[in-house]
Amino acid sequence: MAMSQLAEKPMPAPTPEPRVRVENLRIAFPRPDAPPLEVLSGISLDVADGEFVAVVGPSGSGKSTILRAICGLLKPAGGEVRVDGRPVSDPPPEVGFMFQKDALLPWLTVTQNIRVGAELSGMSKAEQETRIPALIRLLRLDGFEDAYPKQLSGGMRQRASLGRLLAYNPSLMLMDEPFGALDYQTKIVMGRELLRIWEAERRAIIFVTHDIEEAVALADRVVVFSARPARIVADYRVDLPRPRDLRAMRGDPAFVHLTESIWSDLALPA
Ligand SMILES: Nc1ncnc2c1ncn2[C@@H]1O[C@H](COP(=O)(O)OP(=O)(O)O)[C@@H](O)[C@H]1O
Ligand SMILES: [Mg+2]
């Protein structure tokens, strides 16, 4: 009797391996006539599958550096980075990157640029035939399939870059101030597009920005870096409901409260 009761008791669900595990990561850059410049001093951060994490911090605090370390482009002076349980050395194939400046190939059209991502992912020609036009519609680039990057606005170029990233189909997206060079309105529109896509096809995202409101508006979690050498001074869960209305949300007391807290975290001396 006792045994059968025991058997019926639901087993706790196994905790899934986080997509990213950063453990006590130290990054220091050698300098010719000075001790190494310590940029990250013992950062630990887990990102779960499908989680949208924003990283905010002062300029020069090491936000780009942590992304480069996560994709294996920098060798740690201490600690470790694991992606899907494996220590990273070279950029792992499941990771996709997006920067502030679009990295489109200027001699290729929008469709051809997106196809680069699809080819890299090993997508079959047959699947490309349906997936690429679907991405173009999703990103509202219809009518510009055959345009070259120089014929596009900044916002459209970033949308095409996002298209290429999505065609590559990474399970982890590292985004380094991807909308930082865009005007305010375009930035809001891009944030909306990103959320629409992310809500449809969840993947883990680490989104670096210096824009606190953008971080809170988009993410599940906001991690706050101190000035260099970066430590994590706060890690907030953003409990705003989804799907989010990026305009209405700005008046929400929870939104205002959280952005105020982050402002005061950043004002603290390092
Ligand atoms: N390859 C490098 N060699 C030397 N110093 C670097 C290198 N990359 C970044 N740094 C320094 O590390 C610090 C953090 O840079 P970064 O991660 O780009 O900051 P953030 O993205 O937060 O603005 C800065 O002081 C920068 O000058
Ligand atoms: Mg940066």
GROMACS .gro file of N, CA and C in nm, residues 145-201:
model
  171
  145GLU      N    1   1.234   4.171  -5.216
  145GLU     CA    2   1.307   4.044  -5.229
  145GLU      C    3   1.435   4.060  -5.310
  146ASP      N    4   1.427   4.140  -5.416
  146ASP     CA    5   1.540   4.150  -5.508
  146ASP      C    6   1.620   4.279  -5.489
  147ALA      N    7   1.592   4.351  -5.379
  147ALA     CA    8   1.666   4.475  -5.354
  147ALA      C    9   1.801   4.441  -5.293
  148TYR      N   10   1.899   4.528  -5.319
  148TYR     CA   11   2.032   4.514  -5.259
  148TYR      C   12   2.037   4.597  -5.130
  149PRO      N   13   2.124   4.559  -5.036
  149PRO     CA   14   2.129   4.630  -4.907
  149PRO      C   15   2.132   4.782  -4.921
  150LYS      N   16   2.210   4.835  -5.016
  150LYS     CA   17   2.221   4.981  -5.025
  150LYS      C   18   2.089   5.048  -5.067
  151GLN      N   19   1.996   4.968  -5.118
  151GLN     CA   20   1.867   5.024  -5.157
  151GLN      C   21   1.766   5.022  -5.041
  152LEU      N   22   1.810   4.974  -4.925
  152LEU     CA   23   1.717   4.958  -4.812
  152LEU      C   24   1.745   5.062  -4.703
  153SER      N   25   1.642   5.091  -4.624
  153SER     CA   26   1.661   5.176  -4.505
  153SER      C   27   1.733   5.094  -4.397
  154GLY      N   28   1.782   5.162  -4.293
  154GLY     CA   29   1.852   5.095  -4.184
  154GLY      C   30   1.765   4.988  -4.119
  155GLY      N   31   1.638   5.021  -4.098
  155GLY     CA   32   1.547   4.926  -4.035
  155GLY      C   33   1.526   4.803  -4.122
  156MET      N   34   1.515   4.825  -4.252
  156MET     CA   35   1.495   4.711  -4.342
  156MET      C   36   1.620   4.625  -4.348
  157ARG      N   37   1.736   4.688  -4.343
  157ARG     CA   38   1.860   4.609  -4.344
  157ARG      C   39   1.868   4.522  -4.218
  158GLN      N   40   1.827   4.579  -4.104
  158GLN     CA   41   1.830   4.498  -3.982
  158GLN      C   42   1.726   4.386  -3.989
  159ARG      N   43   1.613   4.414  -4.053
  159ARG     CA   44   1.513   4.307  -4.069
  159ARG      C   45   1.568   4.195  -4.157
  160ALA      N   46   1.638   4.234  -4.264
  160ALA     CA   47   1.698   4.132  -4.352
  160ALA      C   48   1.804   4.053  -4.275
  161SER      N   49   1.881   4.121  -4.190
  161SER     CA   50   1.982   4.051  -4.109
  161SER      C   51   1.914   3.951  -4.016
  162LEU      N   52   1.803   3.996  -3.957
  162LEU     CA   53   1.727   3.907  -3.868
  162LEU      C   54   1.674   3.788  -3.948
  163GLY      N   55   1.633   3.813  -4.072
  163GLY     CA   56   1.586   3.706  -4.160
  163GLY      C   57   1.694   3.602  -4.184
  164ARG      N   58   1.816   3.651  -4.207
  164ARG     CA   59   1.926   3.558  -4.231
  164ARG      C   60   1.956   3.476  -4.105
  165LEU      N   61   1.949   3.544  -3.990
  165LEU     CA   62   1.971   3.475  -3.863
  165LEU      C   63   1.865   3.368  -3.840
  166LEU      N   64   1.738   3.403  -3.868
  166LEU     CA   65   1.630   3.306  -3.846
  166LEU      C   66   1.638   3.191  -3.946
  167ALA      N   67   1.684   3.220  -4.069
  167ALA     CA   68   1.699   3.114  -4.169
  167ALA      C   69   1.808   3.017  -4.124
  168TYR      N   70   1.906   3.071  -4.055
  168TYR     CA   71   2.014   2.987  -4.003
  168TYR      C   72   1.959   2.896  -3.891
  169ASN      N   73   1.851   2.944  -3.826
  169ASN     CA   74   1.777   2.863  -3.729
  169ASN      C   75   1.859   2.823  -3.607
  170PRO      N   76   1.925   2.918  -3.541
  170PRO     CA   77   2.004   2.883  -3.423
  170PRO      C   78   1.913   2.858  -3.304
  171SER      N   79   1.957   2.775  -3.210
  171SER     CA   80   1.875   2.756  -3.089
  171SER      C   81   1.912   2.862  -2.985
  172LEU      N   82   2.021   2.934  -3.009
  172LEU     CA   83   2.061   3.044  -2.921
  172LEU      C   84   2.097   3.164  -3.008
  173MET      N   85   2.032   3.277  -2.981
  173MET     CA   86   2.061   3.398  -3.057
  173MET      C   87   2.131   3.498  -2.967
  174LEU      N   88   2.249   3.541  -3.008
  174LEU     CA   89   2.324   3.642  -2.935
  174LEU      C   90   2.309   3.773  -3.012
  175MET      N   91   2.250   3.873  -2.947
  175MET     CA   92   2.219   3.997  -3.019
  175MET      C   93   2.287   4.113  -2.947
  176ASP      N   94   2.377   4.180  -3.019
  176ASP     CA   95   2.456   4.287  -2.958
  176ASP      C   96   2.406   4.423  -3.004
  177GLU      N   97   2.323   4.486  -2.924
  177GLU     CA   98   2.261   4.614  -2.955
  177GLU      C   99   2.210   4.616  -3.100
  178PRO      N  100   2.129   4.515  -3.137
  178PRO     CA  101   2.094   4.501  -3.279
  178PRO      C  102   2.014   4.620  -3.334
  179PHE      N  103   1.944   4.690  -3.245
  179PHE     CA  104   1.862   4.802  -3.294
  179PHE      C  105   1.920   4.936  -3.248
  180GLY      N  106   2.042   4.931  -3.199
  180GLY     CA  107   2.104   5.050  -3.139
  180GLY      C  108   2.127   5.165  -3.235
  181ALA      N  109   2.141   5.134  -3.362
  181ALA     CA  110   2.170   5.242  -3.458
  181ALA      C  111   2.042   5.295  -3.524
  182LEU      N  112   1.928   5.242  -3.483
  182LEU     CA  113   1.804   5.280  -3.551
  182LEU      C  114   1.736   5.395  -3.478
  183ASP      N  115   1.656   5.473  -3.551
  183ASP     CA  116   1.582   5.580  -3.485
  183ASP      C  117   1.476   5.519  -3.392
  184TYR      N  118   1.426   5.601  -3.302
  184TYR     CA  119   1.340   5.554  -3.195
  184TYR      C  120   1.220   5.473  -3.247
  185GLN      N  121   1.151   5.528  -3.347
  185GLN     CA  122   1.031   5.458  -3.395
  185GLN      C  123   1.064   5.324  -3.458
  186THR      N  124   1.170   5.322  -3.539
  186THR     CA  125   1.208   5.198  -3.606
  186THR      C  126   1.250   5.094  -3.503
  187LYS      N  127   1.316   5.142  -3.399
  187LYS     CA  128   1.359   5.053  -3.291
  187LYS      C  129   1.239   4.985  -3.224
  188ILE      N  130   1.132   5.064  -3.200
  188ILE     CA  131   1.010   5.008  -3.140
  188ILE      C  132   0.948   4.904  -3.234
  189VAL      N  133   0.943   4.940  -3.363
  189VAL     CA  134   0.885   4.848  -3.461
  189VAL      C  135   0.966   4.718  -3.466
  190MET      N  136   1.099   4.729  -3.464
  190MET     CA  137   1.184   4.611  -3.469
  190MET      C  138   1.166   4.525  -3.343
  191GLY      N  139   1.154   4.592  -3.228
  191GLY     CA  140   1.131   4.519  -3.103
  191GLY      C  141   1.003   4.438  -3.112
  192ARG      N  142   0.901   4.503  -3.169
  192ARG     CA  143   0.772   4.436  -3.185
  192ARG      C  144   0.786   4.314  -3.277
  193GLU      N  145   0.858   4.332  -3.387
  193GLU     CA  146   0.879   4.221  -3.482
  193GLU      C  147   0.953   4.106  -3.413
  194LEU      N  148   1.056   4.142  -3.340
  194LEU     CA  149   1.136   4.039  -3.274
  194LEU      C  150   1.049   3.960  -3.176
  195LEU      N  151   0.966   4.031  -3.099
  195LEU     CA  152   0.880   3.961  -3.002
  195LEU      C  153   0.778   3.873  -3.071
  196ARG      N  154   0.722   3.924  -3.181
  196ARG     CA  155   0.623   3.847  -3.255
  196ARG      C  156   0.686   3.715  -3.302
  197ILE      N  157   0.806   3.723  -3.353
  197ILE     CA  158   0.874   3.604  -3.403
  197ILE      C  159   0.914   3.513  -3.287
  198TRP      N  160   0.967   3.574  -3.182
  198TRP     CA  161   1.013   3.494  -3.068
  198TRP      C  162   0.896   3.424  -3.000
  199GLU      N  163   0.780   3.492  -2.994
  199GLU     CA  164   0.665   3.429  -2.931
  199GLU      C  165   0.614   3.312  -3.015
  200ALA      N  166   0.634   3.320  -3.147
  200ALA     CA  167   0.591   3.211  -3.235
  200ALA      C  168   0.692   3.097  -3.234
  201GLU      N  169   0.820   3.129  -3.230
  201GLU     CA  170   0.925   3.026  -3.241
  201GLU      C  171   1.026   3.052  -3.131
   0.00000   0.00000   0.00000
